[in-house]
JSON list of C-alpha atoms in Angstrom, two decimals:
[
{"chain": "A", "resi": 1, "resn": "UNK", "atom": "CA", "xyz": [8.24, -36.77, -8.59]},
{"chain": "A", "resi": 2, "resn": "UNK", "atom": "CA", "xyz": [5.57, -34.85, -9.94]},
{"chain": "A", "resi": 3, "resn": "UNK", "atom": "CA", "xyz": [3.61, -35.96, -13.08]},
{"chain": "A", "resi": 4, "resn": "UNK", "atom": "CA", "xyz": [2.13, -33.63, -15.63]},
{"chain": "A", "resi": 5, "resn": "UNK", "atom": "CA", "xyz": [-0.67, -34.76, -17.80]},
{"chain": "A", "resi": 6, "resn": "UNK", "atom": "CA", "xyz": [-1.66, -32.38, -20.63]},
{"chain": "A", "resi": 7, "resn": "UNK", "atom": "CA", "xyz": [-5.00, -32.54, -22.56]},
{"chain": "A", "resi": 8, "resn": "UNK", "atom": "CA", "xyz": [-7.03, -30.55, -24.97]},
{"chain": "A", "resi": 9, "resn": "UNK", "atom": "CA", "xyz": [-5.09, -30.50, -28.22]},
{"chain": "A", "resi": 10, "resn": "UNK", "atom": "CA", "xyz": [-6.67, -31.51, -31.47]},
{"chain": "A", "resi": 11, "resn": "UNK", "atom": "CA", "xyz": [-7.48, -30.10, -35.12]},
{"chain": "A", "resi": 12, "resn": "UNK", "atom": "CA", "xyz": [-9.05, -26.74, -35.34]},
{"chain": "A", "resi": 13, "resn": "UNK", "atom": "CA", "xyz": [-9.56, -24.43, -38.21]},
{"chain": "A", "resi": 14, "resn": "UNK", "atom": "CA", "xyz": [-7.86, -20.93, -38.51]},
{"chain": "A", "resi": 15, "resn": "UNK", "atom": "CA", "xyz": [-9.33, -18.50, -36.35]},
{"chain": "A", "resi": 16, "resn": "UNK", "atom": "CA", "xyz": [-10.86, -21.14, -34.23]},
{"chain": "A", "resi": 17, "resn": "UNK", "atom": "CA", "xyz": [-9.99, -21.78, -30.32]},
{"chain": "A", "resi": 18, "resn": "UNK", "atom": "CA", "xyz": [-8.73, -24.42, -28.25]},
{"chain": "A", "resi": 19, "resn": "UNK", "atom": "CA", "xyz": [-8.30, -24.71, -24.23]},
{"chain": "A", "resi": 20, "resn": "UNK", "atom": "CA", "xyz": [-5.29, -26.74, -23.13]},
{"chain": "A", "resi": 21, "resn": "UNK", "atom": "CA", "xyz": [-5.08, -28.14, -19.45]},
{"chain": "A", "resi": 22, "resn": "UNK", "atom": "CA", "xyz": [-2.14, -29.51, -17.51]},
{"chain": "A", "resi": 23, "resn": "UNK", "atom": "CA", "xyz": [-2.84, -31.07, -14.23]},
{"chain": "A", "resi": 24, "resn": "UNK", "atom": "CA", "xyz": [0.13, -31.72, -11.75]},
{"chain": "A", "resi": 25, "resn": "UNK", "atom": "CA", "xyz": [0.03, -34.70, -9.21]},
{"chain": "A", "resi": 26, "resn": "UNK", "atom": "CA", "xyz": [2.46, -36.76, -7.24]},
{"chain": "A", "resi": 27, "resn": "UNK", "atom": "CA", "xyz": [4.79, -35.37, -4.63]},
{"chain": "A", "resi": 28, "resn": "UNK", "atom": "CA", "xyz": [4.24, -31.74, -4.86]},
{"chain": "A", "resi": 29, "resn": "UNK", "atom": "CA", "xyz": [5.95, -29.63, -2.43]},
{"chain": "A", "resi": 30, "resn": "UNK", "atom": "CA", "xyz": [3.77, -26.93, -1.00]},
{"chain": "A", "resi": 31, "resn": "UNK", "atom": "CA", "xyz": [2.97, -24.88, -4.17]},
{"chain": "A", "resi": 32, "resn": "UNK", "atom": "CA", "xyz": [4.37, -25.21, -7.69]},
{"chain": "A", "resi": 33, "resn": "UNK", "atom": "CA", "xyz": [6.32, -21.88, -7.96]},
{"chain": "A", "resi": 34, "resn": "UNK", "atom": "CA", "xyz": [6.22, -21.70, -11.83]},
{"chain": "A", "resi": 35, "resn": "UNK", "atom": "CA", "xyz": [4.10, -23.40, -14.60]},
{"chain": "A", "resi": 36, "resn": "UNK", "atom": "CA", "xyz": [4.58, -22.94, -18.21]},
{"chain": "A", "resi": 37, "resn": "UNK", "atom": "CA", "xyz": [3.66, -23.86, -21.77]},
{"chain": "A", "resi": 38, "resn": "UNK", "atom": "CA", "xyz": [6.04, -24.54, -24.49]},
{"chain": "A", "resi": 39, "resn": "UNK", "atom": "CA", "xyz": [5.57, -25.69, -27.94]},
{"chain": "A", "resi": 40, "resn": "UNK", "atom": "CA", "xyz": [7.64, -27.47, -30.72]},
{"chain": "A", "resi": 41, "resn": "UNK", "atom": "CA", "xyz": [6.84, -27.24, -34.23]},
{"chain": "A", "resi": 42, "resn": "UNK", "atom": "CA", "xyz": [8.48, -29.71, -36.74]},
{"chain": "A", "resi": 43, "resn": "UNK", "atom": "CA", "xyz": [12.09, -28.89, -37.53]},
{"chain": "A", "resi": 44, "resn": "UNK", "atom": "CA", "xyz": [12.04, -26.16, -34.86]},
{"chain": "A", "resi": 45, "resn": "UNK", "atom": "CA", "xyz": [13.38, -25.82, -31.35]},
{"chain": "A", "resi": 46, "resn": "UNK", "atom": "CA", "xyz": [11.01, -25.88, -28.31]},
{"chain": "A", "resi": 47, "resn": "UNK", "atom": "CA", "xyz": [10.00, -22.41, -27.37]},
{"chain": "A", "resi": 48, "resn": "UNK", "atom": "CA", "xyz": [8.34, -20.87, -24.35]},
{"chain": "A", "resi": 49, "resn": "UNK", "atom": "CA", "xyz": [5.21, -19.12, -25.10]},
{"chain": "A", "resi": 50, "resn": "UNK", "atom": "CA", "xyz": [3.57, -18.53, -21.71]},
{"chain": "A", "resi": 51, "resn": "UNK", "atom": "CA", "xyz": [4.26, -18.83, -18.03]},
{"chain": "A", "resi": 52, "resn": "UNK", "atom": "CA", "xyz": [2.57, -18.12, -14.58]},
{"chain": "A", "resi": 53, "resn": "UNK", "atom": "CA", "xyz": [3.98, -17.80, -11.41]},
{"chain": "A", "resi": 54, "resn": "UNK", "atom": "CA", "xyz": [2.02, -18.99, -8.14]},
{"chain": "A", "resi": 55, "resn": "UNK", "atom": "CA", "xyz": [1.04, -15.65, -7.35]},
{"chain": "A", "resi": 56, "resn": "UNK", "atom": "CA", "xyz": [-0.57, -15.04, -11.04]},
{"chain": "A", "resi": 57, "resn": "UNK", "atom": "CA", "xyz": [2.13, -13.05, -12.69]},
{"chain": "A", "resi": 58, "resn": "UNK", "atom": "CA", "xyz": [2.25, -13.76, -16.38]},
{"chain": "A", "resi": 59, "resn": "UNK", "atom": "CA", "xyz": [4.50, -13.72, -19.24]},
{"chain": "A", "resi": 60, "resn": "UNK", "atom": "CA", "xyz": [3.83, -14.30, -23.01]},
{"chain": "A", "resi": 61, "resn": "UNK", "atom": "CA", "xyz": [6.04, -14.47, -26.13]},
{"chain": "A", "resi": 62, "resn": "UNK", "atom": "CA", "xyz": [4.99, -11.66, -28.60]},
{"chain": "A", "resi": 63, "resn": "UNK", "atom": "CA", "xyz": [3.78, -14.13, -31.11]},
{"chain": "A", "resi": 64, "resn": "UNK", "atom": "CA", "xyz": [0.78, -15.20, -28.77]},
{"chain": "A", "resi": 65, "resn": "UNK", "atom": "CA", "xyz": [0.25, -11.73, -26.96]},
{"chain": "A", "resi": 66, "resn": "UNK", "atom": "CA", "xyz": [-3.32, -10.84, -27.24]},
{"chain": "A", "resi": 67, "resn": "UNK", "atom": "CA", "xyz": [-4.49, -14.34, -28.43]},
{"chain": "A", "resi": 68, "resn": "UNK", "atom": "CA", "xyz": [-3.63, -16.76, -25.75]},
{"chain": "A", "resi": 69, "resn": "UNK", "atom": "CA", "xyz": [-4.25, -16.58, -22.04]},
{"chain": "A", "resi": 70, "resn": "UNK", "atom": "CA", "xyz": [-2.44, -18.59, -19.27]},
{"chain": "A", "resi": 71, "resn": "UNK", "atom": "CA", "xyz": [-4.20, -19.33, -16.07]},
{"chain": "A", "resi": 72, "resn": "UNK", "atom": "CA", "xyz": [-4.04, -21.60, -13.20]},
{"chain": "A", "resi": 73, "resn": "UNK", "atom": "CA", "xyz": [-5.80, -23.10, -10.32]},
{"chain": "A", "resi": 74, "resn": "UNK", "atom": "CA", "xyz": [-3.62, -23.41, -7.45]},
{"chain": "A", "resi": 75, "resn": "UNK", "atom": "CA", "xyz": [-6.04, -25.76, -5.44]},
{"chain": "A", "resi": 76, "resn": "UNK", "atom": "CA", "xyz": [-6.12, -28.28, -8.40]},
{"chain": "A", "resi": 77, "resn": "UNK", "atom": "CA", "xyz": [-2.38, -27.82, -9.30]},
{"chain": "A", "resi": 78, "resn": "UNK", "atom": "CA", "xyz": [-3.69, -27.23, -12.85]},
{"chain": "A", "resi": 79, "resn": "UNK", "atom": "CA", "xyz": [-2.56, -24.66, -15.37]},
{"chain": "A", "resi": 80, "resn": "UNK", "atom": "CA", "xyz": [-4.72, -23.88, -18.47]},
{"chain": "A", "resi": 81, "resn": "UNK", "atom": "CA", "xyz": [-3.84, -22.11, -21.83]},
{"chain": "A", "resi": 82, "resn": "UNK", "atom": "CA", "xyz": [-6.67, -20.62, -23.87]},
{"chain": "A", "resi": 83, "resn": "UNK", "atom": "CA", "xyz": [-5.74, -20.03, -27.34]},
{"chain": "A", "resi": 84, "resn": "UNK", "atom": "CA", "xyz": [-7.99, -17.86, -29.56]},
{"chain": "A", "resi": 85, "resn": "UNK", "atom": "CA", "xyz": [-7.53, -16.63, -33.21]},
{"chain": "A", "resi": 86, "resn": "UNK", "atom": "CA", "xyz": [-5.49, -19.74, -33.87]},
{"chain": "A", "resi": 87, "resn": "UNK", "atom": "CA", "xyz": [-3.24, -19.62, -36.95]},
{"chain": "A", "resi": 88, "resn": "UNK", "atom": "CA", "xyz": [-1.51, -22.32, -38.98]},
{"chain": "A", "resi": 89, "resn": "UNK", "atom": "CA", "xyz": [1.78, -21.25, -37.63]},
{"chain": "A", "resi": 90, "resn": "UNK", "atom": "CA", "xyz": [0.58, -22.19, -34.17]},
{"chain": "A", "resi": 91, "resn": "UNK", "atom": "CA", "xyz": [0.75, -25.98, -34.99]},
{"chain": "A", "resi": 92, "resn": "UNK", "atom": "CA", "xyz": [2.92, -27.71, -32.75]},
{"chain": "A", "resi": 93, "resn": "UNK", "atom": "CA", "xyz": [3.26, -30.18, -30.15]},
{"chain": "A", "resi": 94, "resn": "UNK", "atom": "CA", "xyz": [2.35, -28.29, -26.60]},
{"chain": "A", "resi": 95, "resn": "UNK", "atom": "CA", "xyz": [4.15, -29.22, -23.51]},
{"chain": "A", "resi": 96, "resn": "UNK", "atom": "CA", "xyz": [3.58, -28.09, -20.01]},
{"chain": "A", "resi": 97, "resn": "UNK", "atom": "CA", "xyz": [6.29, -27.59, -17.64]},
{"chain": "A", "resi": 98, "resn": "UNK", "atom": "CA", "xyz": [6.46, -26.97, -13.91]},
{"chain": "A", "resi": 99, "resn": "UNK", "atom": "CA", "xyz": [9.17, -26.12, -11.38]},
{"chain": "A", "resi": 100, "resn": "UNK", "atom": "CA", "xyz": [8.90, -27.47, -7.84]},
{"chain": "A", "resi": 101, "resn": "UNK", "atom": "CA", "xyz": [11.40, -27.50, -5.18]},
{"chain": "A", "resi": 102, "resn": "UNK", "atom": "CA", "xyz": [14.03, -26.65, -7.82]},
{"chain": "A", "resi": 103, "resn": "UNK", "atom": "CA", "xyz": [13.41, -29.43, -10.13]},
{"chain": "A", "resi": 104, "resn": "UNK", "atom": "CA", "xyz": [12.00, -29.42, -13.60]},
{"chain": "A", "resi": 105, "resn": "UNK", "atom": "CA", "xyz": [9.11, -31.66, -14.60]},
{"chain": "A", "resi": 106, "resn": "UNK", "atom": "CA", "xyz": [7.48, -31.76, -18.23]},
{"chain": "A", "resi": 107, "resn": "UNK", "atom": "CA", "xyz": [4.36, -33.39, -19.69]},
{"chain": "A", "resi": 108, "resn": "UNK", "atom": "CA", "xyz": [4.19, -35.77, -22.60]},
{"chain": "A", "resi": 109, "resn": "UNK", "atom": "CA", "xyz": [2.85, -33.14, -24.90]},
{"chain": "A", "resi": 110, "resn": "UNK", "atom": "CA", "xyz": [-0.48, -32.54, -26.70]},
{"chain": "A", "resi": 111, "resn": "UNK", "atom": "CA", "xyz": [-0.67, -31.88, -30.47]},
{"chain": "A", "resi": 112, "resn": "UNK", "atom": "CA", "xyz": [-2.40, -28.78, -31.77]},
{"chain": "A", "resi": 113, "resn": "UNK", "atom": "CA", "xyz": [-2.96, -28.62, -35.52]},
{"chain": "A", "resi": 114, "resn": "UNK", "atom": "CA", "xyz": [-4.38, -25.67, -37.10]},
{"chain": "A", "resi": 115, "resn": "UNK", "atom": "CA", "xyz": [-5.69, -26.27, -40.42]},
{"chain": "A", "resi": 116, "resn": "UNK", "atom": "CA", "xyz": [-8.48, -25.79, -42.78]}
]
């Protein structure tokens, strides 16, 4: 089993920044192939917003391109999401996902609220 713990969420004003972290621990086989960030706003489905492979290849959904940056530290089994120029529509619970040895693991989520 792999455990994921997110941190860094909170309340921020529009235009502000937050940095989310997700640390993986437990029975990690070699390296986590894929780490991703998802978010789920009230009344909406969970959506993929950014992902990063073990070699550093990244993918972003259009709504966050140019504002969010995903990075990872393989030595620490940690993935980060730097969120800049935040908008009210970014308000959601943000979840971390990891794929290791063919299995999916999810964190418990961290709330991000963008409001003045």
